[in-house]
Amino acid sequence: MLGYYFTLALRSLRQNVALTTLMIVAVGVGIGASMTTLSIFRAMSGDPIPEKSRQLFVPQMDNFGAARPLAGALPADHLSPEFLLVGVVALIALGQLAVLWPALRAASVPPAIAARTI
């Protein structure tokens, strides 16, 4: 199977050198970008000052006051079910409207023209 893929790649390279080169460069840039992102994430997620980690503190402000303490206060606790339902319905409606115009254009093309090869 690997031999078949290799022959297919060589055949594609002979037929269209520019497109094959562009695809190889695109895959290389994608791999490079992913490895750069992962390397930066690994470097930044480490312990910044290992010798002082036990002495560092992170200040947190409680914006809700004494009535609602910071612990356990998630944003979902402050949303009413009606607000969530309206948001879900609005997102579904926007998604349907986003694909309506391309779907209507595609539906207007006769099948003989759509199946025609160039």
mmCIF file with all atom_site columns, C-alpha atoms in Angstrom:
data_model
loop_
_atom_site.group_PDB
_atom_site.id
_atom_site.type_symbol
_atom_site.label_atom_id
_atom_site.label_alt_id
_atom_site.label_comp_id
_atom_site.label_asym_id
_atom_site.label_entity_id
_atom_site.label_seq_id
_atom_site.pdbx_PDB_ins_code
_atom_site.Cartn_x
_atom_site.Cartn_y
_atom_site.Cartn_z
_atom_site.occupancy
_atom_site.B_iso_or_equiv
_atom_site.pdbx_formal_charge
_atom_site.auth_seq_id
_atom_site.auth_comp_id
_atom_site.auth_asym_id
_atom_site.auth_atom_id
_atom_site.pdbx_PDB_model_num
ATOM 1   C CA . MET A 1 1   ? 0.000   0.000  0.000   1.00 0.00 ? 1   MET A CA 1
ATOM 2   C CA . LEU A 1 2   ? 2.858   2.370  0.762   1.00 0.00 ? 2   LEU A CA 1
ATOM 3   C CA . GLY A 1 3   ? 4.348   1.621  -2.662  1.00 0.00 ? 3   GLY A CA 1
ATOM 4   C CA . TYR A 1 4   ? 1.052   2.554  -4.301  1.00 0.00 ? 4   TYR A CA 1
ATOM 5   C CA . TYR A 1 5   ? 0.991   5.891  -2.476  1.00 0.00 ? 5   TYR A CA 1
ATOM 6   C CA . PHE A 1 6   ? 4.589   6.547  -3.488  1.00 0.00 ? 6   PHE A CA 1
ATOM 7   C CA . THR A 1 7   ? 3.820   5.849  -7.176  1.00 0.00 ? 7   THR A CA 1
ATOM 8   C CA . LEU A 1 8   ? 0.725   8.033  -6.940  1.00 0.00 ? 8   LEU A CA 1
ATOM 9   C CA . ALA A 1 9   ? 2.823   10.852 -5.482  1.00 0.00 ? 9   ALA A CA 1
ATOM 10  C CA . LEU A 1 10  ? 5.405   10.539 -8.267  1.00 0.00 ? 10  LEU A CA 1
ATOM 11  C CA . ARG A 1 11  ? 2.679   10.539 -10.911 1.00 0.00 ? 11  ARG A CA 1
ATOM 12  C CA . SER A 1 12  ? 1.148   13.665 -9.367  1.00 0.00 ? 12  SER A CA 1
ATOM 13  C CA . LEU A 1 13  ? 4.575   15.305 -9.234  1.00 0.00 ? 13  LEU A CA 1
ATOM 14  C CA . ARG A 1 14  ? 5.159   14.644 -12.940 1.00 0.00 ? 14  ARG A CA 1
ATOM 15  C CA . GLN A 1 15  ? 1.728   15.945 -13.960 1.00 0.00 ? 15  GLN A CA 1
ATOM 16  C CA . ASN A 1 16  ? 1.724   19.161 -11.922 1.00 0.00 ? 16  ASN A CA 1
ATOM 17  C CA . VAL A 1 17  ? 5.041   20.132 -10.366 1.00 0.00 ? 17  VAL A CA 1
ATOM 18  C CA . ALA A 1 18  ? 3.920   23.531 -9.069  1.00 0.00 ? 18  ALA A CA 1
ATOM 19  C CA . LEU A 1 19  ? 0.839   22.227 -7.233  1.00 0.00 ? 19  LEU A CA 1
ATOM 20  C CA . THR A 1 20  ? 2.741   19.303 -5.708  1.00 0.00 ? 20  THR A CA 1
ATOM 21  C CA . THR A 1 21  ? 5.525   21.622 -4.556  1.00 0.00 ? 21  THR A CA 1
ATOM 22  C CA . LEU A 1 22  ? 2.956   24.003 -3.095  1.00 0.00 ? 22  LEU A CA 1
ATOM 23  C CA . MET A 1 23  ? 1.291   21.157 -1.174  1.00 0.00 ? 23  MET A CA 1
ATOM 24  C CA . ILE A 1 24  ? 4.632   19.926 0.192   1.00 0.00 ? 24  ILE A CA 1
ATOM 25  C CA . VAL A 1 25  ? 5.521   23.462 1.311   1.00 0.00 ? 25  VAL A CA 1
ATOM 26  C CA . ALA A 1 26  ? 2.073   23.907 2.905   1.00 0.00 ? 26  ALA A CA 1
ATOM 27  C CA . VAL A 1 27  ? 2.407   20.667 4.868   1.00 0.00 ? 27  VAL A CA 1
ATOM 28  C CA . GLY A 1 28  ? 5.931   21.663 5.937   1.00 0.00 ? 28  GLY A CA 1
ATOM 29  C CA . VAL A 1 29  ? 4.774   25.095 7.117   1.00 0.00 ? 29  VAL A CA 1
ATOM 30  C CA . GLY A 1 30  ? 1.880   23.485 9.010   1.00 0.00 ? 30  GLY A CA 1
ATOM 31  C CA . ILE A 1 31  ? 4.178   21.031 10.767  1.00 0.00 ? 31  ILE A CA 1
ATOM 32  C CA . GLY A 1 32  ? 6.628   23.835 11.574  1.00 0.00 ? 32  GLY A CA 1
ATOM 33  C CA . ALA A 1 33  ? 3.867   26.056 12.983  1.00 0.00 ? 33  ALA A CA 1
ATOM 34  C CA . SER A 1 34  ? 2.514   23.225 15.152  1.00 0.00 ? 34  SER A CA 1
ATOM 35  C CA . MET A 1 35  ? 5.937   22.329 16.495  1.00 0.00 ? 35  MET A CA 1
ATOM 36  C CA . THR A 1 36  ? 6.671   26.000 17.226  1.00 0.00 ? 36  THR A CA 1
ATOM 37  C CA . THR A 1 37  ? 3.367   26.370 19.076  1.00 0.00 ? 37  THR A CA 1
ATOM 38  C CA . LEU A 1 38  ? 3.974   23.206 21.095  1.00 0.00 ? 38  LEU A CA 1
ATOM 39  C CA . SER A 1 39  ? 7.544   24.267 21.923  1.00 0.00 ? 39  SER A CA 1
ATOM 40  C CA . ILE A 1 40  ? 6.407   27.696 23.104  1.00 0.00 ? 40  ILE A CA 1
ATOM 41  C CA . PHE A 1 41  ? 3.598   26.128 25.147  1.00 0.00 ? 41  PHE A CA 1
ATOM 42  C CA . ARG A 1 42  ? 6.049   23.715 26.784  1.00 0.00 ? 42  ARG A CA 1
ATOM 43  C CA . ALA A 1 43  ? 8.514   26.491 27.570  1.00 0.00 ? 43  ALA A CA 1
ATOM 44  C CA . MET A 1 44  ? 5.838   28.822 28.963  1.00 0.00 ? 44  MET A CA 1
ATOM 45  C CA . SER A 1 45  ? 3.971   26.234 31.038  1.00 0.00 ? 45  SER A CA 1
ATOM 46  C CA . GLY A 1 46  ? 6.983   25.300 33.136  1.00 0.00 ? 46  GLY A CA 1
ATOM 47  C CA . ASP A 1 47  ? 7.784   26.629 36.582  1.00 0.00 ? 47  ASP A CA 1
ATOM 48  C CA . PRO A 1 48  ? 9.129   30.161 35.983  1.00 0.00 ? 48  PRO A CA 1
ATOM 49  C CA . ILE A 1 49  ? 11.102  30.460 39.225  1.00 0.00 ? 49  ILE A CA 1
ATOM 50  C CA . PRO A 1 50  ? 11.677  26.979 40.677  1.00 0.00 ? 50  PRO A CA 1
ATOM 51  C CA . GLU A 1 51  ? 13.562  28.209 43.752  1.00 0.00 ? 51  GLU A CA 1
ATOM 52  C CA . LYS A 1 52  ? 10.803  30.683 44.769  1.00 0.00 ? 52  LYS A CA 1
ATOM 53  C CA . SER A 1 53  ? 7.642   28.820 43.754  1.00 0.00 ? 53  SER A CA 1
ATOM 54  C CA . ARG A 1 54  ? 6.542   28.186 47.337  1.00 0.00 ? 54  ARG A CA 1
ATOM 55  C CA . GLN A 1 55  ? 6.830   31.877 48.206  1.00 0.00 ? 55  GLN A CA 1
ATOM 56  C CA . LEU A 1 56  ? 4.853   33.323 45.255  1.00 0.00 ? 56  LEU A CA 1
ATOM 57  C CA . PHE A 1 57  ? 1.213   34.270 45.657  1.00 0.00 ? 57  PHE A CA 1
ATOM 58  C CA . VAL A 1 58  ? -1.488  35.087 43.126  1.00 0.00 ? 58  VAL A CA 1
ATOM 59  C CA . PRO A 1 59  ? -3.896  37.835 44.190  1.00 0.00 ? 59  PRO A CA 1
ATOM 60  C CA . GLN A 1 60  ? -7.560  37.261 43.346  1.00 0.00 ? 60  GLN A CA 1
ATOM 61  C CA . MET A 1 61  ? -10.308 39.849 43.695  1.00 0.00 ? 61  MET A CA 1
ATOM 62  C CA . ASP A 1 62  ? -13.835 38.896 44.642  1.00 0.00 ? 62  ASP A CA 1
ATOM 63  C CA . ASN A 1 63  ? -16.090 41.156 42.564  1.00 0.00 ? 63  ASN A CA 1
ATOM 64  C CA . PHE A 1 64  ? -19.315 39.626 43.865  1.00 0.00 ? 64  PHE A CA 1
ATOM 65  C CA . GLY A 1 65  ? -18.918 40.659 47.491  1.00 0.00 ? 65  GLY A CA 1
ATOM 66  C CA . ALA A 1 66  ? -19.859 38.719 50.606  1.00 0.00 ? 66  ALA A CA 1
ATOM 67  C CA . ALA A 1 67  ? -23.209 37.563 49.173  1.00 0.00 ? 67  ALA A CA 1
ATOM 68  C CA . ARG A 1 68  ? -21.524 35.496 46.462  1.00 0.00 ? 68  ARG A CA 1
ATOM 69  C CA . PRO A 1 69  ? -18.027 34.314 47.317  1.00 0.00 ? 69  PRO A CA 1
ATOM 70  C CA . LEU A 1 70  ? -15.454 33.647 44.617  1.00 0.00 ? 70  LEU A CA 1
ATOM 71  C CA . ALA A 1 71  ? -15.253 29.900 45.241  1.00 0.00 ? 71  ALA A CA 1
ATOM 72  C CA . GLY A 1 72  ? -17.738 28.022 43.061  1.00 0.00 ? 72  GLY A CA 1
ATOM 73  C CA . ALA A 1 73  ? -19.000 31.090 41.213  1.00 0.00 ? 73  ALA A CA 1
ATOM 74  C CA . LEU A 1 74  ? -18.972 30.041 37.577  1.00 0.00 ? 74  LEU A CA 1
ATOM 75  C CA . PRO A 1 75  ? -20.307 32.208 34.734  1.00 0.00 ? 75  PRO A CA 1
ATOM 76  C CA . ALA A 1 76  ? -22.948 29.544 33.986  1.00 0.00 ? 76  ALA A CA 1
ATOM 77  C CA . ASP A 1 77  ? -24.386 30.123 37.479  1.00 0.00 ? 77  ASP A CA 1
ATOM 78  C CA . HIS A 1 78  ? -25.354 33.668 36.502  1.00 0.00 ? 78  HIS A CA 1
ATOM 79  C CA . LEU A 1 79  ? -27.181 32.857 33.250  1.00 0.00 ? 79  LEU A CA 1
ATOM 80  C CA . SER A 1 80  ? -30.878 32.192 33.319  1.00 0.00 ? 80  SER A CA 1
ATOM 81  C CA . PRO A 1 81  ? -32.213 29.167 31.404  1.00 0.00 ? 81  PRO A CA 1
ATOM 82  C CA . GLU A 1 82  ? -34.271 31.479 29.189  1.00 0.00 ? 82  GLU A CA 1
ATOM 83  C CA . PHE A 1 83  ? -31.158 33.409 28.190  1.00 0.00 ? 83  PHE A CA 1
ATOM 84  C CA . LEU A 1 84  ? -29.353 30.178 27.330  1.00 0.00 ? 84  LEU A CA 1
ATOM 85  C CA . LEU A 1 85  ? -32.320 28.932 25.291  1.00 0.00 ? 85  LEU A CA 1
ATOM 86  C CA . VAL A 1 86  ? -32.506 32.190 23.317  1.00 0.00 ? 86  VAL A CA 1
ATOM 87  C CA . GLY A 1 87  ? -28.751 31.988 22.668  1.00 0.00 ? 87  GLY A CA 1
ATOM 88  C CA . VAL A 1 88  ? -28.945 28.400 21.414  1.00 0.00 ? 88  VAL A CA 1
ATOM 89  C CA . VAL A 1 89  ? -31.900 29.175 19.137  1.00 0.00 ? 89  VAL A CA 1
ATOM 90  C CA . ALA A 1 90  ? -30.128 32.289 17.786  1.00 0.00 ? 90  ALA A CA 1
ATOM 91  C CA . LEU A 1 91  ? -26.959 30.299 17.014  1.00 0.00 ? 91  LEU A CA 1
ATOM 92  C CA . ILE A 1 92  ? -28.913 27.573 15.230  1.00 0.00 ? 92  ILE A CA 1
ATOM 93  C CA . ALA A 1 93  ? -30.862 30.168 13.215  1.00 0.00 ? 93  ALA A CA 1
ATOM 94  C CA . LEU A 1 94  ? -27.666 32.014 12.249  1.00 0.00 ? 94  LEU A CA 1
ATOM 95  C CA . GLY A 1 95  ? -26.065 28.740 11.155  1.00 0.00 ? 95  GLY A CA 1
ATOM 96  C CA . GLN A 1 96  ? -29.055 27.906 8.981   1.00 0.00 ? 96  GLN A CA 1
ATOM 97  C CA . LEU A 1 97  ? -29.122 31.391 7.459   1.00 0.00 ? 97  LEU A CA 1
ATOM 98  C CA . ALA A 1 98  ? -25.396 31.199 6.722   1.00 0.00 ? 98  ALA A CA 1
ATOM 99  C CA . VAL A 1 99  ? -25.839 28.149 4.495   1.00 0.00 ? 99  VAL A CA 1
ATOM 100 C CA . LEU A 1 100 ? -29.169 29.182 2.939   1.00 0.00 ? 100 LEU A CA 1
ATOM 101 C CA . TRP A 1 101 ? -27.820 31.329 0.069   1.00 0.00 ? 101 TRP A CA 1
ATOM 102 C CA . PRO A 1 102 ? -25.139 28.807 -1.088  1.00 0.00 ? 102 PRO A CA 1
ATOM 103 C CA . ALA A 1 103 ? -27.702 26.006 -0.864  1.00 0.00 ? 103 ALA A CA 1
ATOM 104 C CA . LEU A 1 104 ? -30.214 27.926 -2.977  1.00 0.00 ? 104 LEU A CA 1
ATOM 105 C CA . ARG A 1 105 ? -27.531 28.689 -5.571  1.00 0.00 ? 105 ARG A CA 1
ATOM 106 C CA . ALA A 1 106 ? -26.467 25.039 -5.694  1.00 0.00 ? 106 ALA A CA 1
ATOM 107 C CA . ALA A 1 107 ? -30.073 23.899 -6.015  1.00 0.00 ? 107 ALA A CA 1
ATOM 108 C CA . SER A 1 108 ? -30.606 26.128 -9.043  1.00 0.00 ? 108 SER A CA 1
ATOM 109 C CA . VAL A 1 109 ? -27.843 24.387 -11.051 1.00 0.00 ? 109 VAL A CA 1
ATOM 110 C CA . PRO A 1 110 ? -29.226 21.658 -13.327 1.00 0.00 ? 110 PRO A CA 1
ATOM 111 C CA . PRO A 1 111 ? -27.823 18.142 -12.624 1.00 0.00 ? 111 PRO A CA 1
ATOM 112 C CA . ALA A 1 112 ? -26.408 17.798 -16.159 1.00 0.00 ? 112 ALA A CA 1
ATOM 113 C CA . ILE A 1 113 ? -24.289 20.918 -15.698 1.00 0.00 ? 113 ILE A CA 1
ATOM 114 C CA . ALA A 1 114 ? -23.282 20.007 -12.135 1.00 0.00 ? 114 ALA A CA 1
ATOM 115 C CA . ALA A 1 115 ? -22.064 16.544 -13.186 1.00 0.00 ? 115 ALA A CA 1
ATOM 116 C CA . ARG A 1 116 ? -20.191 17.819 -16.246 1.00 0.00 ? 116 ARG A CA 1
ATOM 117 C CA . THR A 1 117 ? -16.429 17.443 -16.155 1.00 0.00 ? 117 THR A CA 1
ATOM 118 C CA . ILE A 1 118 ? -14.132 20.208 -17.279 1.00 0.00 ? 118 ILE A CA 1
#
